[in-house]
Short mmCIF file of C-alpha atoms and ligand atoms in Angstrom, two decimals:
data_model
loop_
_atom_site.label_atom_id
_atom_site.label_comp_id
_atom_site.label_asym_id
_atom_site.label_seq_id
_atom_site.Cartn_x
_atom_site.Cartn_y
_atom_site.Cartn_z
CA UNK A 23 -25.37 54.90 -5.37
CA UNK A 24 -28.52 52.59 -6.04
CA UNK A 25 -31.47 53.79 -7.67
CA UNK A 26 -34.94 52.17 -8.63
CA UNK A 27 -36.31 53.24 -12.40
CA UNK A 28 -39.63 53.33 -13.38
CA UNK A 29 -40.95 53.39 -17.16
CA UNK A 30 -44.65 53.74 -18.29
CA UNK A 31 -44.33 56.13 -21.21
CA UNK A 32 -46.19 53.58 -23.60
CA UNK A 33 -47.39 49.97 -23.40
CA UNK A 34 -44.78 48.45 -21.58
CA UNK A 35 -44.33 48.38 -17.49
CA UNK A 36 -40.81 48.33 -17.05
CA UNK A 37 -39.12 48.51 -13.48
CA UNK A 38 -34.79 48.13 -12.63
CA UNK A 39 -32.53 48.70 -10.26
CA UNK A 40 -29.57 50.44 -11.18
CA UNK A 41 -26.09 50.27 -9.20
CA UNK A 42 -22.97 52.27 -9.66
CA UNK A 43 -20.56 49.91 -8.07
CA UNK A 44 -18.92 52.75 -5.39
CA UNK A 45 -20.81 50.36 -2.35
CA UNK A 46 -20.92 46.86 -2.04
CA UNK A 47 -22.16 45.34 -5.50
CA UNK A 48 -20.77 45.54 -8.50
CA UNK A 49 -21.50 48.48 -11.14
CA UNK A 50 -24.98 47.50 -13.22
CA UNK A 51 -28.08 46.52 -13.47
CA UNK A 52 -29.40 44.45 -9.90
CA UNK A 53 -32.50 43.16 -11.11
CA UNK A 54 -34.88 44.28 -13.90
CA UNK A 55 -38.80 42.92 -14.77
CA UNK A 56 -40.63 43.87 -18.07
CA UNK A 57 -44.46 43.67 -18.40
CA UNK A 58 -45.41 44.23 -22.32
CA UNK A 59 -49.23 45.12 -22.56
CA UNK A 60 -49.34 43.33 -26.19
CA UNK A 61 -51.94 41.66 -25.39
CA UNK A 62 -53.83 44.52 -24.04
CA UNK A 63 -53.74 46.14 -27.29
CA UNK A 64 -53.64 43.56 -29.93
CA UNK A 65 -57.26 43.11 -30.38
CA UNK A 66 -57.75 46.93 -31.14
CA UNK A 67 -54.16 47.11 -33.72
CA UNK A 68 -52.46 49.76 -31.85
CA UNK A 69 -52.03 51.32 -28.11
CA UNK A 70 -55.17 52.07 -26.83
CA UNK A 71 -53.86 55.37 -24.16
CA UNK A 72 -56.70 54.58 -21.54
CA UNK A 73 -56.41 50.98 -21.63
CA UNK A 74 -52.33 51.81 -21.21
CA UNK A 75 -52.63 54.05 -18.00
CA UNK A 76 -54.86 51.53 -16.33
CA UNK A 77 -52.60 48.52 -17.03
CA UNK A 78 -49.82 50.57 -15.62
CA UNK A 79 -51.67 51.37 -12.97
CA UNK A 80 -52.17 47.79 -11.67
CA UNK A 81 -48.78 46.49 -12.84
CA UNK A 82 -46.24 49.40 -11.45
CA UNK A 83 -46.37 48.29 -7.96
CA UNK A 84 -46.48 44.65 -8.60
CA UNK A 85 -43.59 44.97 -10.39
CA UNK A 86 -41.46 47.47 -7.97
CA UNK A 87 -41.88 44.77 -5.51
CA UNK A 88 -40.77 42.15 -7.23
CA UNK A 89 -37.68 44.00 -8.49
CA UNK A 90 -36.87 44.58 -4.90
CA UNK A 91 -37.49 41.18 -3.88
CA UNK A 92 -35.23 39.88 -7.18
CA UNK A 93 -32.40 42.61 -6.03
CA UNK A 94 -32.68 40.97 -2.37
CA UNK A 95 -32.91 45.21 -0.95
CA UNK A 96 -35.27 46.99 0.88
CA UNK A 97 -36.21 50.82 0.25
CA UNK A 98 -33.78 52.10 2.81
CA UNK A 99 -31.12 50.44 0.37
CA UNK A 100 -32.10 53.17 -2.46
CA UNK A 101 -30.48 56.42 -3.06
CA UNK A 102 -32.93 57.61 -5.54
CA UNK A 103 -36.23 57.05 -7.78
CA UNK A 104 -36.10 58.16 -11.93
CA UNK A 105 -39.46 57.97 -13.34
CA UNK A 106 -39.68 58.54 -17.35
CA UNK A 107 -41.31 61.97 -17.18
CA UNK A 108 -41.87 62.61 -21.08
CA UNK A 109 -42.50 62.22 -24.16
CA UNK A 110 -45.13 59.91 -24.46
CA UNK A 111 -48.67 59.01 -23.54
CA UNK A 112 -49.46 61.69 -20.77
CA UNK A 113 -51.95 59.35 -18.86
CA UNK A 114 -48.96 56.49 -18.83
CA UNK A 115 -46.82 59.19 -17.99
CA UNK A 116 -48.75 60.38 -15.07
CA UNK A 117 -48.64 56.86 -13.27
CA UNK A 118 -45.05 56.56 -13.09
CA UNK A 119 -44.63 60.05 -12.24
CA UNK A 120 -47.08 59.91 -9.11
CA UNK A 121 -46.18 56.41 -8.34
CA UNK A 122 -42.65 57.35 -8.81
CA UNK A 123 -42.95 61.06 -7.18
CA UNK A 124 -44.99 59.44 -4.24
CA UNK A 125 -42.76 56.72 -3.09
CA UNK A 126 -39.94 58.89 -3.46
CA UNK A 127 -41.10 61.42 -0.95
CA UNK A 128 -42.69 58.46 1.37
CA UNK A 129 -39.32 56.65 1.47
CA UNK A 130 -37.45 60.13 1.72
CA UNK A 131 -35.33 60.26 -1.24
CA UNK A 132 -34.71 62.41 -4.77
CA UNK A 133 -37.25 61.98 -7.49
CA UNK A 134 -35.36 62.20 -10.74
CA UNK A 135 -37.40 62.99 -13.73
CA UNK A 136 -36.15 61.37 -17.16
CA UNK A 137 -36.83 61.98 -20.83
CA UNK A 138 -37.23 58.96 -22.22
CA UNK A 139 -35.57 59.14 -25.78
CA UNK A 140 -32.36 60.03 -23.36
CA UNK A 141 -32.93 56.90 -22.02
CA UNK A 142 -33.15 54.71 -25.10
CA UNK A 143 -29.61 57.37 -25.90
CA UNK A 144 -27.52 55.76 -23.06
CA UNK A 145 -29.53 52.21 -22.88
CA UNK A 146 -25.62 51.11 -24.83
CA UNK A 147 -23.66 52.16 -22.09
CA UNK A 148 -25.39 49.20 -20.14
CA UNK A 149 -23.16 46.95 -22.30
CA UNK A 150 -19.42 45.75 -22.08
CA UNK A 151 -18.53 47.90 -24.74
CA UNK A 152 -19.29 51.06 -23.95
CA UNK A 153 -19.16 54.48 -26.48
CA UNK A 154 -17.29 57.52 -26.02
CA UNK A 155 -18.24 60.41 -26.15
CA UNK A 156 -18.64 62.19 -28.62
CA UNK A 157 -20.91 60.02 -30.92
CA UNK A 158 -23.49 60.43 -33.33
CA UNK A 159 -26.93 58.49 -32.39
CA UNK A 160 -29.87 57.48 -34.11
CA UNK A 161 -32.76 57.29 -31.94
CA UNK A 162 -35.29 54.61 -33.75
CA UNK A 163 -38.73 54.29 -31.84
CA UNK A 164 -42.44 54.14 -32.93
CA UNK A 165 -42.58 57.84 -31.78
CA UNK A 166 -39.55 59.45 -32.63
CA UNK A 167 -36.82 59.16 -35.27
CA UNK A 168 -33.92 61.42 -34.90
CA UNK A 169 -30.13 61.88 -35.35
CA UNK A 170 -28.25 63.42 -32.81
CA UNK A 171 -24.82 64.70 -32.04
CA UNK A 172 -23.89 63.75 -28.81
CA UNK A 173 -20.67 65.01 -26.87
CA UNK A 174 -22.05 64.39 -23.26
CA UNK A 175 -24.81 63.37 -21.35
CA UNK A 176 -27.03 66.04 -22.54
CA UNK A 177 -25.25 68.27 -24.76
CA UNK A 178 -27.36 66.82 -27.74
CA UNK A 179 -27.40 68.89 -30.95
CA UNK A 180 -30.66 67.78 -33.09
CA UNK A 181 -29.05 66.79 -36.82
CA UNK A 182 -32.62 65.75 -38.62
CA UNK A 183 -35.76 63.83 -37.37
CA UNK A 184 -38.85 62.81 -39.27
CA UNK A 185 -40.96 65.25 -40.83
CA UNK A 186 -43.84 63.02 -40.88
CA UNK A 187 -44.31 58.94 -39.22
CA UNK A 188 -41.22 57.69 -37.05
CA UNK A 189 -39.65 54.50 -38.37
CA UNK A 190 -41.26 52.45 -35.94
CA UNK A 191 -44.93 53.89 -36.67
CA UNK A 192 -44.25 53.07 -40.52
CA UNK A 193 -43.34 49.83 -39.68
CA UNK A 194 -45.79 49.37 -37.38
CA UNK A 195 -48.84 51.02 -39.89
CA UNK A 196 -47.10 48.80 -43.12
CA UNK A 197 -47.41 45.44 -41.08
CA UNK A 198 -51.06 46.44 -40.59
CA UNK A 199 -51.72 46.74 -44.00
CA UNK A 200 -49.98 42.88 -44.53
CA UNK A 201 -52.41 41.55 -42.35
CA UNK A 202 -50.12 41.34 -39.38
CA UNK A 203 -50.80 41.97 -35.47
CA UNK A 204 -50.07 44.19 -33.51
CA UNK A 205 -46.97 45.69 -32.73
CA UNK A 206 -46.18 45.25 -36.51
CA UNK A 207 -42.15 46.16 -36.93
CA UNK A 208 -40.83 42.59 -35.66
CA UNK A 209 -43.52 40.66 -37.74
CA UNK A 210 -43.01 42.40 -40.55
CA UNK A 211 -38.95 41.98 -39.96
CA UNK A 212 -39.69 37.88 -39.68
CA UNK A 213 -42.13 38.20 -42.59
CA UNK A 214 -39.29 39.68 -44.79
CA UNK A 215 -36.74 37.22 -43.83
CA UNK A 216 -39.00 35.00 -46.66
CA UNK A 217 -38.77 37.95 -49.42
CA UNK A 218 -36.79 37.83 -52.50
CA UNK A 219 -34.99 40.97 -53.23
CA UNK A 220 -35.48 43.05 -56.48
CA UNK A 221 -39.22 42.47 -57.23
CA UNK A 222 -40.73 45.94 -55.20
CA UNK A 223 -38.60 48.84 -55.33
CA UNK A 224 -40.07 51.36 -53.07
CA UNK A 225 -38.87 55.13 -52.83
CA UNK A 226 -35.62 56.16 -50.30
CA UNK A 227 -37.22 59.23 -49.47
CA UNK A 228 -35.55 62.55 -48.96
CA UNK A 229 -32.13 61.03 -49.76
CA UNK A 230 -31.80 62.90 -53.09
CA UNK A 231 -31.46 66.14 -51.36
CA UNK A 232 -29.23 67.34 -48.32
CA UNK A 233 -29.45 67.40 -45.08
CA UNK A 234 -30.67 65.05 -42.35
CA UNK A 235 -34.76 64.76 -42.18
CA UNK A 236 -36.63 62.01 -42.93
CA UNK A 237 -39.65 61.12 -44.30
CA UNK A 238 -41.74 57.59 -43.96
CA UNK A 239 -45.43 58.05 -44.66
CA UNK A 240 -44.76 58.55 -48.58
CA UNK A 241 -42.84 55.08 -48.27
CA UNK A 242 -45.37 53.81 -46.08
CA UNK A 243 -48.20 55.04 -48.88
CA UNK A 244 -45.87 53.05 -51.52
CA UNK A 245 -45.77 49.81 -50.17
CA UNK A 246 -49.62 50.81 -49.63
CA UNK A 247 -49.97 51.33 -53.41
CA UNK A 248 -47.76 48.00 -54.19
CA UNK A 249 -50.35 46.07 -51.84
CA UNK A 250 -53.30 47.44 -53.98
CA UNK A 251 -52.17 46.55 -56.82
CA UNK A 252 -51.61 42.68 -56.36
CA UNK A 253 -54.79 42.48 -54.97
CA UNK A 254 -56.29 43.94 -57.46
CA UNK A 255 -54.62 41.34 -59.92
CA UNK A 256 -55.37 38.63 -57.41
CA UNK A 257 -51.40 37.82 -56.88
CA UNK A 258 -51.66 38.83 -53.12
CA UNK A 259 -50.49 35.29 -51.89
CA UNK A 260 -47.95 34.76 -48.86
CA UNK A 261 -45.07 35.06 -51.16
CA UNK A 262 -46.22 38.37 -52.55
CA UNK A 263 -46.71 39.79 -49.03
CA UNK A 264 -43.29 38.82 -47.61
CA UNK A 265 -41.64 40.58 -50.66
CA UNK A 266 -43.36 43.30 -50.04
CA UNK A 267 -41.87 43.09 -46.17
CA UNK A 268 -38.71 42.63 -48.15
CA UNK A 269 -38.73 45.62 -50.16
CA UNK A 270 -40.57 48.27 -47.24
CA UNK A 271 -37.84 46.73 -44.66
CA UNK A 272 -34.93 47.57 -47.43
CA UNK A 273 -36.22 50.56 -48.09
CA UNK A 274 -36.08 52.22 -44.56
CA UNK A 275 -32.91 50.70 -43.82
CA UNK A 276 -31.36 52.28 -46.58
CA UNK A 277 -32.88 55.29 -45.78
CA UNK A 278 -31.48 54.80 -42.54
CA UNK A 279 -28.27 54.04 -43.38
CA UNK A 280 -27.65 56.80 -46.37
CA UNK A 281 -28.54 59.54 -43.27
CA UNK A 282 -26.03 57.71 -40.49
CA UNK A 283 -23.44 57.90 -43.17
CA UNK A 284 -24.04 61.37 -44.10
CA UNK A 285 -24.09 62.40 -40.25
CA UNK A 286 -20.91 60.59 -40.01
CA UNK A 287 -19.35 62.73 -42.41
CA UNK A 288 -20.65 66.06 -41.44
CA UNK A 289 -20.00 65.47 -37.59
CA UNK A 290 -16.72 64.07 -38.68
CA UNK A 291 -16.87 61.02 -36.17
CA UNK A 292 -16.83 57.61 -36.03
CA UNK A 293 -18.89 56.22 -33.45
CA UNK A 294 -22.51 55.74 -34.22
CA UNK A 295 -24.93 54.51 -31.40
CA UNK A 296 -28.41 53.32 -32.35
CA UNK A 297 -31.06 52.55 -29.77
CA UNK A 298 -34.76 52.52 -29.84
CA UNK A 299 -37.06 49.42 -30.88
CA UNK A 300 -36.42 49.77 -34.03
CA UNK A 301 -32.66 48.86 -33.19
CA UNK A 302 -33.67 45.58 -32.34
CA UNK A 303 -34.10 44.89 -35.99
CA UNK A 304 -31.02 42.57 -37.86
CA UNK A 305 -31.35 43.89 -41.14
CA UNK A 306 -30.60 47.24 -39.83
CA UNK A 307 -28.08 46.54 -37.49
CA UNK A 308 -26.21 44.47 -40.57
CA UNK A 309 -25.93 47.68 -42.46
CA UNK A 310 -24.92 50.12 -40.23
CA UNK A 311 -22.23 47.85 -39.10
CA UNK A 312 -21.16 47.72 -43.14
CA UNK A 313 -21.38 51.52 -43.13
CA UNK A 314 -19.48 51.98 -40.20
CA UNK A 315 -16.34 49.50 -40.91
CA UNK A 316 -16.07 51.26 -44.23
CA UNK A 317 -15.35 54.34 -42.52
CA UNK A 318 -13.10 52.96 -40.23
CA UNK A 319 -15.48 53.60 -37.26
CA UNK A 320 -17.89 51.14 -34.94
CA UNK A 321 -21.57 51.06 -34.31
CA UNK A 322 -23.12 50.31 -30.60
CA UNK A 323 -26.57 49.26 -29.58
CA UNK A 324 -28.30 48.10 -26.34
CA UNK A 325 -28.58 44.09 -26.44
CA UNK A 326 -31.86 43.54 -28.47
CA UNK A 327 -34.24 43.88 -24.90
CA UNK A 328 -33.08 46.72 -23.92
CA UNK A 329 -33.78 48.14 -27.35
CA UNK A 330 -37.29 48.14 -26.72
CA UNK A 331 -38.81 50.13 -23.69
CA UNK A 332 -37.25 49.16 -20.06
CA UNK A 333 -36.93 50.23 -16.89
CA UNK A 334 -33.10 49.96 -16.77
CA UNK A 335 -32.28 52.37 -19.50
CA UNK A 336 -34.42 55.28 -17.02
CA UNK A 337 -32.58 54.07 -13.89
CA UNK A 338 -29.00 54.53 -15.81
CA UNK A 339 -30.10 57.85 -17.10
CA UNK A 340 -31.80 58.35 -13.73
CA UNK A 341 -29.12 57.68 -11.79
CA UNK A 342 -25.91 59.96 -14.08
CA UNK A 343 -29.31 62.81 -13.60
CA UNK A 344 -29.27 62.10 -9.94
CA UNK A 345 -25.85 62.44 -9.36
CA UNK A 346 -25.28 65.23 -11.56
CA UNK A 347 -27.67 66.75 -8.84
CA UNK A 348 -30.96 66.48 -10.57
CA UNK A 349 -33.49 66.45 -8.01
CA UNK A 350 -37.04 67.99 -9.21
CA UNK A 351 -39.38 69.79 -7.27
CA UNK A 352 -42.93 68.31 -6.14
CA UNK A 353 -44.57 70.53 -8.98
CA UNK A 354 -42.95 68.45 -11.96
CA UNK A 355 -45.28 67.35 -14.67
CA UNK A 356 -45.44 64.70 -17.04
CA UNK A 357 -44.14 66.23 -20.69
CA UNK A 358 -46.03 64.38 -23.80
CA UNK A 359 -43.92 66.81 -25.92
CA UNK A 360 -40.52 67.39 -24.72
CA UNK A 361 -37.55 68.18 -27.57
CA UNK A 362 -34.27 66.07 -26.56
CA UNK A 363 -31.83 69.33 -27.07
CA UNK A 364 -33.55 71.27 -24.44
CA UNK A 365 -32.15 69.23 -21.82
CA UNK A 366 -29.45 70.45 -19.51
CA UNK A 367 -25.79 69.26 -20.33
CA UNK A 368 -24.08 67.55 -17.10
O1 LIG B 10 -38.65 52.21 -28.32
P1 LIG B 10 -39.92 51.46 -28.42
O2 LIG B 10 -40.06 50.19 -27.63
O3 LIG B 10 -41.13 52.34 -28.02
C1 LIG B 10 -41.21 53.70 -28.27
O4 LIG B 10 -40.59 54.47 -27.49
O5 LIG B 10 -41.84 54.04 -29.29
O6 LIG B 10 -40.14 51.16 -29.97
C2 LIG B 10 -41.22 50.43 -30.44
C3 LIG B 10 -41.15 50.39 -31.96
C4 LIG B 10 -42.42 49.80 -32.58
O7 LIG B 10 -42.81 50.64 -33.65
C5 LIG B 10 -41.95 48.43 -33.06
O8 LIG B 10 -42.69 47.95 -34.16
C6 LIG B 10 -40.52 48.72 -33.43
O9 LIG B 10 -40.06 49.57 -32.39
N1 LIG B 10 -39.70 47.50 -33.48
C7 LIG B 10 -39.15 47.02 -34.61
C8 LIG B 10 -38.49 45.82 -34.25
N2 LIG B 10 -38.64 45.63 -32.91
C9 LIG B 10 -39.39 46.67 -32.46
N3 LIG B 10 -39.17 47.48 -35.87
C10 LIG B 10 -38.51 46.77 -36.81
N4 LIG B 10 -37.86 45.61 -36.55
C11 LIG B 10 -37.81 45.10 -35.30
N5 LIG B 10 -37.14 43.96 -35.06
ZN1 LIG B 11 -39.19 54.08 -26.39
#
């Protein structure tokens, strides 16, 4: 089975073509284009929705074409169209669902409707070395942050997500506030590779009590205070701003790692899998595979591009939806909201 996956949830375009290697090519991904609307955005510091709906709106098709053309198939050589159907912006949303609804019912085939944090969930079984179930995942984005138990493709138990900003959006609001573009998380991450440890020591919040929630905007209203402070004594130079990145950067990834470990423990597993932008980062991934070894386990991610927002990750999902029988009627909507654990197991 062959199916074509279609992402718009955000402020990236992002179109694949996934096989499962039971015809005539091997198992994987047959082509896959990205289209990041940075430079949509960056003059305003953050996604603009509107300006995001109509950029998908002209790049969607352009791109489903191309991804065809790159695969070297035709429609008739699809079994299937997954469109991200939720959460996220609901006028990005609503492109990929109509363009992804509409094609599917003009070229006669199943429209499968994807959640899109399920997608960033399974984006690491698009690797060599592939997790088994059951694991425990952290889910890392600029919307969400969220540990889950995971003993099959959807039978997802919620442990803890943020109370307040997701990783990603504290990242993204911190680099803001050091005079960085637009999105902020990997500029800050390259600003902090220039920090010294040890001179900011920002909070690890909700790590002093138990269970699994987080919290970022206090840590996010820290590194705020920190910034005030050396202007206000003048000593805001580059150095100064990059050990700042150091300490905010430290700060979450302990954070991070303090709740993986203590998931670990209370799932009693091994296996961690971390996806979502914020997995792209090196710091991070540098603990959690210190954390892991030390309890004889293994961490897994997507390979840094598909850590970010793609089209491949919805076609994978897509396609285990699809042939789990997934096949939604012409009445499904787009879902801004839609909690991960309400999904049905397969
Ligand atoms: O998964 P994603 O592409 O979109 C959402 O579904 O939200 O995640 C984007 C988020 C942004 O907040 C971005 O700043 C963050 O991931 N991000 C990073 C890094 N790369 C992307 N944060 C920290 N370090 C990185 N290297
Ligand atoms: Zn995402």
């Amino acid at each position: 089975m062959r199916i074509l996956g279609i992402e718009t949830s955000c402020d990236e375009t992002g179109i694949a073509i996934y096989d499962d290697g039971q015809g005539d090519l091997p198992e994987g991904i047959v082509a896959h284009r990205l289209y990041s609307q940075i430079a949509v955005h960056a003059d305003y510091g953050g996604v603009v929705p509107e300006l995001a709906s109509r950029d998908h709106v002209r790049k969607t098709i352009p791109l489903i074409k191309e991804v065809l053309r790159d695969a070297n198939l035709t429609p008739e050589d699809l079994d299937g169209v997954a469109y991200t159907a939720g959460p996220g912006l609901v006028g990005a949303l609503l492109v990929g669902c109509s363009i992804g609804r509409s094609l599917a019912y003009g070229w006669g085939l199943p429209a499968v409707p994807v959640h899109h944090m399920e997608g960033h969930l399974l984006a690491p079984m698009l690797e060599e070395d592939v997790p088994e179930f059951p694991f425990v995942a952290l889910l890392v984005s600029g919307g969400h942050t969220m540990l889950v138990r995971v003993d099959g493709i959807g039978h997802y138990e919620l442990l803890g997500e943020s109370v307040d900003d997701a990783a990603g959006e504290a990242f993204d609001k911190t680099a803001k506030l050091l005079g960085l573009d637009y999105p902020g998380g990997p500029a800050l991450a390259k600003m902090a590779e220039s920090g010294v440890a040890g001179r900011f020591k920002l909070p690890r919040p909700m790590t002093d009590r138990p269970g699994l929630n987080f919290s970022f905007s206090g840590l996010k209203t820290a590194a705020s205070t920190a910034i005030r402070k050396e202007k206000e004594k003048g000593d805001m130079d580059e150095q100064t701003h990059a050990d700042i990145a150091y300490a905010f950067q430290e700060a979450v990834i302990d954070t991070l790692a303090i709740k993986c470990r203590r998931a670990l423990k209370q799932c009693e597993l091994k296996r961690l899998v971390v996806a979502g932008g914020v997995s792209a980062n090196t710091a991070l991934r540098e603990k959690l595979a210190v954390i892991t070894q030390k309890v004889g386990g293994q961490v897994y991610y997507p390979r840094p591009e598909f850590c970010t927002d793609n089209g491949a990750m919805i076609a994978y999902a897509g396609l285990q939806r699809l042939k789990a029988g997934t096949d939604a009627d012409l009445t499904f909507k787009a879902h801004p909201r839609w909690p991960l654990d309400t999904l049905e197991a397969i």
